[in-house]
PDB file of C-alpha atoms in Angstrom:
ATOM      1  CA  MET A   7    -121.048  11.463 261.320  1.00 59.00           C
ATOM      2  CA  SER A   8    -118.063  10.511 259.173  1.00 79.00           C
ATOM      3  CA  SER A   9    -114.627  11.741 260.090  1.00 91.00           C
ATOM      4  CA  ARG A  10    -113.244  14.337 257.695  1.00 95.00           C
ATOM      5  CA  LEU A  11    -109.607  14.743 256.688  1.00 97.00           C
ATOM      6  CA  VAL A  12    -108.768  17.763 254.544  1.00 98.00           C
ATOM      7  CA  GLY A  13    -105.408  18.245 252.868  1.00 98.00           C
ATOM      8  CA  VAL A  14    -104.805  21.982 252.528  1.00 98.00           C
ATOM      9  CA  GLY A  15    -102.181  23.330 250.170  1.00 98.00           C
ATOM     10  CA  VAL A  16    -100.550  26.358 251.813  1.00 98.00           C
ATOM     11  CA  GLY A  17     -98.255  27.364 248.958  1.00 97.00           C
ATOM     12  CA  PRO A  18     -94.461  27.503 248.749  1.00 95.00           C
ATOM     13  CA  GLY A  19     -93.839  29.621 251.857  1.00 93.00           C
ATOM     14  CA  ASP A  20     -95.243  33.115 251.368  1.00 95.00           C
ATOM     15  CA  PRO A  21     -98.282  33.328 253.713  1.00 96.00           C
ATOM     16  CA  GLU A  22     -99.973  35.726 251.280  1.00 96.00           C
ATOM     17  CA  LEU A  23    -100.181  32.899 248.739  1.00 97.00           C
ATOM     18  CA  VAL A  24    -102.652  30.791 250.726  1.00 98.00           C
ATOM     19  CA  THR A  25    -106.046  30.852 249.029  1.00 98.00           C
ATOM     20  CA  VAL A  26    -109.146  32.155 250.789  1.00 98.00           C
ATOM     21  CA  LYS A  27    -110.594  28.642 250.617  1.00 98.00           C
ATOM     22  CA  GLY A  28    -107.423  27.289 252.206  1.00 98.00           C
ATOM     23  CA  VAL A  29    -107.583  29.768 255.081  1.00 98.00           C
ATOM     24  CA  ASN A  30    -111.260  28.959 255.644  1.00 98.00           C
ATOM     25  CA  ALA A  31    -110.498  25.218 255.700  1.00 98.00           C
ATOM     26  CA  LEU A  32    -107.717  25.692 258.254  1.00 98.00           C
ATOM     27  CA  ARG A  33    -109.950  27.788 260.491  1.00 97.00           C
ATOM     28  CA  ALA A  34    -112.943  25.451 260.159  1.00 96.00           C
ATOM     29  CA  ALA A  35    -111.029  22.319 261.181  1.00 95.00           C
ATOM     30  CA  GLU A  36    -111.007  21.339 264.838  1.00 94.00           C
ATOM     31  CA  VAL A  37    -107.285  20.688 264.670  1.00 96.00           C
ATOM     32  CA  VAL A  38    -104.576  21.435 262.079  1.00 98.00           C
ATOM     33  CA  VAL A  39    -101.796  18.889 261.664  1.00 97.00           C
ATOM     34  CA  VAL A  40     -98.430  20.074 260.360  1.00 96.00           C
ATOM     35  CA  PRO A  41     -95.590  17.742 259.343  1.00 91.00           C
ATOM     36  CA  VAL A  42     -92.227  18.147 261.028  1.00 89.00           C
ATOM     37  CA  MET A  43     -88.903  16.357 260.752  1.00 80.00           C
ATOM     38  CA  ASP A  44     -87.608  14.348 263.662  1.00 71.00           C
ATOM     39  CA  THR A  45     -85.102  17.139 264.296  1.00 70.00           C
ATOM     40  CA  GLY A  46     -88.057  19.240 265.442  1.00 70.00           C
ATOM     41  CA  GLU A  47     -87.481  22.513 263.610  1.00 78.00           C
ATOM     42  CA  ARG A  48     -90.437  24.494 262.344  1.00 88.00           C
ATOM     43  CA  GLY A  49     -91.127  23.828 258.666  1.00 89.00           C
ATOM     44  CA  ARG A  50     -92.647  26.045 255.992  1.00 92.00           C
ATOM     45  CA  ALA A  51     -96.127  24.559 256.350  1.00 95.00           C
ATOM     46  CA  GLU A  52     -96.227  25.204 260.101  1.00 96.00           C
ATOM     47  CA  ALA A  53     -94.857  28.726 259.768  1.00 95.00           C
ATOM     48  CA  THR A  54     -97.503  29.533 257.159  1.00 97.00           C
ATOM     49  CA  VAL A  55    -100.371  28.013 259.144  1.00 98.00           C
ATOM     50  CA  LEU A  56     -99.490  30.079 262.234  1.00 97.00           C
ATOM     51  CA  HIS A  57    -100.321  33.223 260.293  1.00 97.00           C
ATOM     52  CA  TYR A  58    -103.963  32.120 260.250  1.00 98.00           C
ATOM     53  CA  VAL A  59    -104.756  29.883 263.230  1.00 97.00           C
ATOM     54  CA  PRO A  60    -103.725  29.989 266.909  1.00 97.00           C
ATOM     55  CA  GLU A  61    -100.807  27.824 267.980  1.00 96.00           C
ATOM     56  CA  ASP A  62    -102.933  25.789 270.423  1.00 95.00           C
ATOM     57  CA  LYS A  63    -104.928  24.457 267.459  1.00 96.00           C
ATOM     58  CA  VAL A  64    -101.824  23.130 265.695  1.00 97.00           C
ATOM     59  CA  VAL A  65    -100.573  19.579 266.242  1.00 96.00           C
ATOM     60  CA  ARG A  66     -97.041  18.744 265.104  1.00 95.00           C
ATOM     61  CA  VAL A  67     -96.641  15.222 263.756  1.00 92.00           C
ATOM     62  CA  VAL A  68     -93.237  13.777 262.907  1.00 87.00           C
ATOM     63  CA  PHE A  69     -92.675  12.460 259.398  1.00 81.00           C
ATOM     64  CA  ALA A  70     -89.376  11.127 258.048  1.00 66.00           C
ATOM     65  CA  LEU A  71     -89.245  14.010 255.593  1.00 55.00           C
ATOM     66  CA  ASN A  72     -85.461  13.935 255.473  1.00 55.00           C
ATOM     67  CA  GLU A  73     -85.110  10.161 255.049  1.00 53.00           C
ATOM     68  CA  ARG A  74     -84.001   9.343 251.495  1.00 58.00           C
ATOM     69  CA  THR A  75     -82.336   5.928 251.758  1.00 64.00           C
ATOM     70  CA  ASP A  76     -83.936   3.840 254.519  1.00 66.00           C
ATOM     71  CA  ARG A  77     -87.359   2.972 253.133  1.00 73.00           C
ATOM     72  CA  GLY A  78     -88.256   0.883 256.162  1.00 74.00           C
ATOM     73  CA  ARG A  79     -87.612   3.767 258.526  1.00 73.00           C
ATOM     74  CA  ARG A  80     -89.528   6.146 256.286  1.00 72.00           C
ATOM     75  CA  GLU A  81     -92.582   3.887 256.068  1.00 77.00           C
ATOM     76  CA  ALA A  82     -92.503   3.235 259.817  1.00 80.00           C
ATOM     77  CA  ALA A  83     -92.626   6.996 260.362  1.00 79.00           C
ATOM     78  CA  TRP A  84     -95.544   7.303 257.938  1.00 80.00           C
ATOM     79  CA  ASP A  85     -97.396   4.532 259.794  1.00 86.00           C
ATOM     80  CA  ALA A  86     -96.809   6.227 263.146  1.00 90.00           C
ATOM     81  CA  ALA A  87     -97.964   9.555 261.733  1.00 90.00           C
ATOM     82  CA  GLY A  88    -101.071   7.909 260.299  1.00 92.00           C
ATOM     83  CA  GLU A  89    -101.888   6.381 263.688  1.00 95.00           C
ATOM     84  CA  ARG A  90    -101.550   9.798 265.341  1.00 94.00           C
ATOM     85  CA  VAL A  91    -103.847  11.473 262.822  1.00 95.00           C
ATOM     86  CA  ALA A  92    -106.317   8.596 263.114  1.00 95.00           C
ATOM     87  CA  GLU A  93    -106.433   9.179 266.884  1.00 95.00           C
ATOM     88  CA  LEU A  94    -107.168  12.851 266.293  1.00 95.00           C
ATOM     89  CA  LEU A  95    -109.943  12.008 263.820  1.00 94.00           C
ATOM     90  CA  ARG A  96    -111.591   9.601 266.251  1.00 94.00           C
ATOM     91  CA  ALA A  97    -111.478  12.223 268.996  1.00 93.00           C
ATOM     92  CA  ARG A  98    -112.177  15.416 267.050  1.00 89.00           C
ATOM     93  CA  GLY A  99    -113.928  14.463 263.818  1.00 87.00           C
ATOM     94  CA  ALA A 100    -112.520  17.129 261.486  1.00 92.00           C
ATOM     95  CA  VAL A 101    -108.773  17.405 260.893  1.00 96.00           C
ATOM     96  CA  ALA A 102    -106.883  19.562 258.397  1.00 97.00           C
ATOM     97  CA  PHE A 103    -103.415  18.626 257.218  1.00 97.00           C
ATOM     98  CA  ALA A 104    -101.298  21.513 255.945  1.00 97.00           C
ATOM     99  CA  THR A 105     -98.821  20.794 253.175  1.00 96.00           C
ATOM    100  CA  ILE A 106     -96.561  23.112 251.225  1.00 95.00           C
ATOM    101  CA  GLY A 107     -97.500  23.570 247.594  1.00 96.00           C
ATOM    102  CA  ASP A 108    -100.497  21.497 246.545  1.00 98.00           C
ATOM    103  CA  PRO A 109    -101.716  18.342 248.336  1.00 97.00           C
ATOM    104  CA  ASN A 110    -101.969  16.452 245.034  1.00 97.00           C
ATOM    105  CA  VAL A 111     -98.475  17.301 243.738  1.00 96.00           C
ATOM    106  CA  TYR A 112     -95.645  15.263 245.314  1.00 93.00           C
ATOM    107  CA  SER A 113     -97.204  15.674 248.748  1.00 92.00           C
ATOM    108  CA  THR A 114     -96.853  13.731 251.978  1.00 87.00           C
ATOM    109  CA  PHE A 115    -100.624  14.055 252.270  1.00 93.00           C
ATOM    110  CA  THR A 116    -101.131  11.344 249.640  1.00 91.00           C
ATOM    111  CA  TYR A 117     -99.488   8.695 251.835  1.00 87.00           C
ATOM    112  CA  LEU A 118    -101.158   9.989 254.983  1.00 91.00           C
ATOM    113  CA  ALA A 119    -104.628   9.831 253.435  1.00 94.00           C
ATOM    114  CA  GLN A 120    -104.083   6.223 252.296  1.00 92.00           C
ATOM    115  CA  THR A 121    -102.984   5.179 255.775  1.00 92.00           C
ATOM    116  CA  VAL A 122    -105.776   7.004 257.602  1.00 94.00           C
ATOM    117  CA  ALA A 123    -108.495   5.707 255.269  1.00 92.00           C
ATOM    118  CA  ALA A 124    -107.483   2.168 256.225  1.00 93.00           C
ATOM    119  CA  LEU A 125    -107.352   2.948 259.952  1.00 94.00           C
ATOM    120  CA  VAL A 126    -110.603   4.921 260.149  1.00 94.00           C
ATOM    121  CA  PRO A 127    -113.054   3.405 257.642  1.00 93.00           C
ATOM    122  CA  GLY A 128    -115.560   5.862 256.245  1.00 93.00           C
ATOM    123  CA  THR A 129    -113.259   8.850 256.582  1.00 94.00           C
ATOM    124  CA  VAL A 130    -114.087  11.497 253.999  1.00 95.00           C
ATOM    125  CA  VAL A 131    -110.877  12.740 252.368  1.00 96.00           C
ATOM    126  CA  GLU A 132    -110.869  16.133 250.649  1.00 97.00           C
ATOM    127  CA  THR A 133    -108.194  18.445 249.307  1.00 98.00           C
ATOM    128  CA  VAL A 134    -107.920  22.197 248.887  1.00 98.00           C
ATOM    129  CA  PRO A 135    -105.524  23.120 246.069  1.00 98.00           C
ATOM    130  CA  GLY A 136    -102.526  25.308 246.755  1.00 98.00           C
ATOM    131  CA  ILE A 137    -100.177  27.452 244.702  1.00 98.00           C
ATOM    132  CA  THR A 138     -97.132  25.495 243.605  1.00 97.00           C
ATOM    133  CA  ALA A 139     -93.474  26.491 243.639  1.00 97.00           C
ATOM    134  CA  MET A 140     -93.342  26.510 239.839  1.00 97.00           C
ATOM    135  CA  GLN A 141     -96.187  29.033 239.700  1.00 98.00           C
ATOM    136  CA  ASP A 142     -94.547  31.244 242.303  1.00 98.00           C
ATOM    137  CA  LEU A 143     -91.133  31.063 240.615  1.00 98.00           C
ATOM    138  CA  ALA A 144     -92.678  31.890 237.246  1.00 98.00           C
ATOM    139  CA  ALA A 145     -94.373  34.943 238.746  1.00 97.00           C
ATOM    140  CA  ARG A 146     -91.270  36.159 240.586  1.00 97.00           C
ATOM    141  CA  SER A 147     -88.846  35.572 237.707  1.00 96.00           C
ATOM    142  CA  GLY A 148     -91.023  36.488 234.739  1.00 96.00           C
ATOM    143  CA  ALA A 149     -90.607  33.042 233.174  1.00 96.00           C
ATOM    144  CA  VAL A 150     -93.622  32.003 231.100  1.00 95.00           C
ATOM    145  CA  LEU A 151     -94.528  28.393 231.779  1.00 96.00           C
ATOM    146  CA  THR A 152     -96.529  27.610 228.645  1.00 95.00           C
ATOM    147  CA  GLU A 153     -97.730  29.210 225.432  1.00 93.00           C
ATOM    148  CA  GLY A 154    -100.159  27.945 222.838  1.00 89.00           C
ATOM    149  CA  THR A 155     -99.848  24.191 222.349  1.00 91.00           C
ATOM    150  CA  GLU A 156     -96.637  23.713 224.358  1.00 93.00           C
ATOM    151  CA  PRO A 157     -96.589  20.823 226.837  1.00 95.00           C
ATOM    152  CA  LEU A 158     -95.351  21.246 230.396  1.00 97.00           C
ATOM    153  CA  THR A 159     -93.242  18.535 232.035  1.00 97.00           C
ATOM    154  CA  LEU A 160     -92.688  18.407 235.807  1.00 97.00           C
ATOM    155  CA  VAL A 161     -89.785  16.247 236.984  1.00 95.00           C
ATOM    156  CA  PRO A 162     -88.567  15.447 240.523  1.00 93.00           C
ATOM    157  CA  VAL A 163     -84.788  15.245 240.209  1.00 91.00           C
ATOM    158  CA  THR A 164     -84.804  12.832 243.142  1.00 87.00           C
ATOM    159  CA  ALA A 165     -85.781  10.303 240.431  1.00 86.00           C
ATOM    160  CA  GLY A 166     -82.330  10.796 238.882  1.00 85.00           C
ATOM    161  CA  ALA A 167     -80.702  13.173 236.446  1.00 85.00           C
ATOM    162  CA  ALA A 168     -81.496  10.845 233.523  1.00 90.00           C
ATOM    163  CA  VAL A 169     -85.200  11.614 233.911  1.00 92.00           C
ATOM    164  CA  LEU A 170     -84.454  15.327 233.658  1.00 93.00           C
ATOM    165  CA  LYS A 171     -82.248  14.827 230.600  1.00 94.00           C
ATOM    166  CA  ASP A 172     -85.030  12.950 228.818  1.00 94.00           C
ATOM    167  CA  ALA A 173     -87.477  15.752 229.579  1.00 95.00           C
ATOM    168  CA  LEU A 174     -85.082  18.487 228.412  1.00 96.00           C
ATOM    169  CA  ASN A 175     -84.591  16.680 225.103  1.00 93.00           C
ATOM    170  CA  GLY A 176     -88.338  16.737 224.527  1.00 91.00           C
ATOM    171  CA  PRO A 177     -90.667  19.615 223.635  1.00 89.00           C
ATOM    172  CA  GLY A 178     -92.105  22.304 225.859  1.00 94.00           C
ATOM    173  CA  THR A 179     -91.151  23.782 229.207  1.00 97.00           C
ATOM    174  CA  VAL A 180     -89.486  21.593 231.805  1.00 97.00           C
ATOM    175  CA  VAL A 181     -89.804  22.217 235.548  1.00 97.00           C
ATOM    176  CA  ALA A 182     -87.489  20.399 237.952  1.00 96.00           C
ATOM    177  CA  TYR A 183     -88.276  20.031 241.652  1.00 95.00           C
ATOM    178  CA  LYS A 184     -85.959  19.066 244.523  1.00 90.00           C
ATOM    179  CA  PHE A 185     -82.793  19.405 242.500  1.00 88.00           C
ATOM    180  CA  GLY A 186     -80.583  21.214 245.019  1.00 86.00           C
ATOM    181  CA  ARG A 187     -78.375  18.256 245.898  1.00 85.00           C
ATOM    182  CA  GLN A 188     -77.818  17.437 242.217  1.00 87.00           C
ATOM    183  CA  ALA A 189     -77.186  20.974 241.002  1.00 89.00           C
ATOM    184  CA  ALA A 190     -74.044  19.940 239.116  1.00 89.00           C
ATOM    185  CA  GLU A 191     -75.895  17.246 237.163  1.00 90.00           C
ATOM    186  CA  VAL A 192     -78.736  19.667 236.409  1.00 91.00           C
ATOM    187  CA  ALA A 193     -76.331  22.306 235.062  1.00 91.00           C
ATOM    188  CA  GLU A 194     -74.692  19.672 232.851  1.00 92.00           C
ATOM    189  CA  ALA A 195     -78.059  18.481 231.524  1.00 93.00           C
ATOM    190  CA  LEU A 196     -79.078  22.045 230.661  1.00 94.00           C
ATOM    191  CA  ARG A 197     -75.846  22.647 228.765  1.00 93.00           C
ATOM    192  CA  GLU A 198     -75.981  19.341 226.902  1.00 94.00           C
ATOM    193  CA  SER A 199     -79.578  19.909 225.785  1.00 94.00           C
ATOM    194  CA  GLY A 200     -79.015  23.540 224.777  1.00 94.00           C
ATOM    195  CA  ARG A 201     -81.650  24.658 227.305  1.00 94.00           C
ATOM    196  CA  LEU A 202     -79.455  26.813 229.544  1.00 92.00           C
ATOM    197  CA  GLN A 203     -80.426  30.141 227.986  1.00 89.00           C
ATOM    198  CA  GLY A 204     -83.521  31.547 229.661  1.00 92.00           C
ATOM    199  CA  ALA A 205     -83.653  28.902 232.370  1.00 96.00           C
ATOM    200  CA  VAL A 206     -84.045  30.108 235.964  1.00 97.00           C
ATOM    201  CA  TRP A 207     -83.878  28.548 239.398  1.00 96.00           C
ATOM    202  CA  GLY A 208     -85.161  29.653 242.782  1.00 96.00           C
ATOM    203  CA  SER A 209     -85.310  28.610 246.418  1.00 94.00           C
ATOM    204  CA  ALA A 210     -87.010  29.824 249.625  1.00 93.00           C
ATOM    205  CA  LEU A 211     -89.564  31.678 247.514  1.00 94.00           C
ATOM    206  CA  GLY A 212     -91.339  34.437 249.415  1.00 91.00           C
ATOM    207  CA  LEU A 213     -89.085  34.062 252.448  1.00 91.00           C
ATOM    208  CA  PRO A 214     -86.329  36.399 253.692  1.00 92.00           C
ATOM    209  CA  GLU A 215     -83.634  34.070 252.346  1.00 92.00           C
ATOM    210  CA  GLU A 216     -85.224  33.900 248.878  1.00 94.00           C
ATOM    211  CA  SER A 217     -82.822  33.353 245.986  1.00 94.00           C
ATOM    212  CA  ILE A 218     -83.745  33.586 242.290  1.00 96.00           C
ATOM    213  CA  ARG A 219     -80.973  33.322 239.706  1.00 94.00           C
ATOM    214  CA  PRO A 220     -80.393  32.546 236.024  1.00 95.00           C
ATOM    215  CA  ALA A 221     -79.539  28.882 235.599  1.00 93.00           C
ATOM    216  CA  ALA A 222     -76.404  29.993 233.737  1.00 92.00           C
ATOM    217  CA  GLU A 223     -74.996  30.911 237.171  1.00 89.00           C
ATOM    218  CA  LEU A 224     -75.202  27.304 238.406  1.00 83.00           C
ATOM    219  CA  ASP A 225     -71.624  26.363 239.250  1.00 82.00           C
ATOM    220  CA  GLY A 226     -72.196  22.889 240.626  1.00 76.00           C
ATOM    221  CA  ALA A 227     -72.280  23.940 244.272  1.00 81.00           C
ATOM    222  CA  PRO A 228     -75.096  22.279 246.270  1.00 81.00           C
ATOM    223  CA  LEU A 229     -78.272  24.330 246.655  1.00 89.00           C
ATOM    224  CA  PRO A 230     -81.167  24.101 249.122  1.00 90.00           C
ATOM    225  CA  TYR A 231     -82.983  20.775 248.696  1.00 87.00           C
ATOM    226  CA  LEU A 232     -86.296  22.421 247.766  1.00 89.00           C
ATOM    227  CA  SER A 233     -84.880  24.330 244.801  1.00 93.00           C
ATOM    228  CA  THR A 234     -87.020  24.705 241.685  1.00 96.00           C
ATOM    229  CA  LEU A 235     -85.888  25.072 238.078  1.00 96.00           C
ATOM    230  CA  ILE A 236     -87.808  26.365 235.057  1.00 98.00           C
ATOM    231  CA  ALA A 237     -86.370  25.727 231.589  1.00 97.00           C
ATOM    232  CA  PRO A 238     -88.809  27.456 229.207  1.00 95.00           C
ATOM    233  CA  ALA A 239     -89.613  25.966 225.821  1.00 94.00           C
ATOM    234  CA  PRO A 240     -87.600  27.291 222.873  1.00 88.00           C
ATOM    235  CA  ARG A 241     -89.739  29.996 221.270  1.00 81.00           C
ATOM    236  CA  ASP A 242     -88.802  31.131 217.788  1.00 73.00           C
ATOM    237  CA  GLY A 243     -92.153  31.915 216.220  1.00 60.00           C
ATOM    238  CA  GLY A 244     -92.741  35.371 217.662  1.00 59.00           C
ATOM    239  CA  ARG A 245     -95.898  36.378 219.470  1.00 60.00           C
ATOM    240  CA  GLY A 246     -98.541  33.683 219.290  1.00 55.00           C
ATOM    241  CA  GLY A 247     -96.260  31.477 217.201  1.00 51.00           C
ATOM    242  CA  LYS A 248     -97.546  28.296 218.851  1.00 54.00           C
ATOM    243  CA  LEU A 249    -101.243  29.060 218.937  1.00 52.00           C
TER     244      LEU A 249
END
């Protein structure tokens, strides 16, 4: 039988936001891999998974999740992680990989699946969608992501503040991921584009240290790396104005 690798989205941190299908996939797998940094602390994915499967079923695999500058080191870590997961697939057959958010949205799972598919030919790769941080922040803050014909633009600020500025000068709602270390640049871009009013940011959603604030309170101080911003589209047409 073919080996089976399943990427399971476990949401932004609140264990109640894992789908029923996600829980079933975690429990059905022979082993559940969770990514950890080389510093060894427990990440959000692992903490969420442990609400649903016993600890002896969980395998921690080191990824260079905190490496931003040394591409060689980062790719070496990905290769080593892929080799470890390939070993598990050869021995166990069915492996789940838990990732925060959704496995098809800026996820480490994408790189892992590419590596494993080359190492274990014939591996069946599947994904189980997860709730994203922008959905959770919208629900917790009351921000409406889209109405009518509005577009939605998702930007990782790790690509640079210029990418965010371009998006904010366009139509529709803009969501920014991973902007914590560039909070000052994000605040400036919001002011320059006239999109500060109504914008909201949040971090650690669903966790005890959760913080959700109006973007107008951004003062340039660094925020947690996994901070999320929603800048809703300007809406002047009243109810249903963009239908």
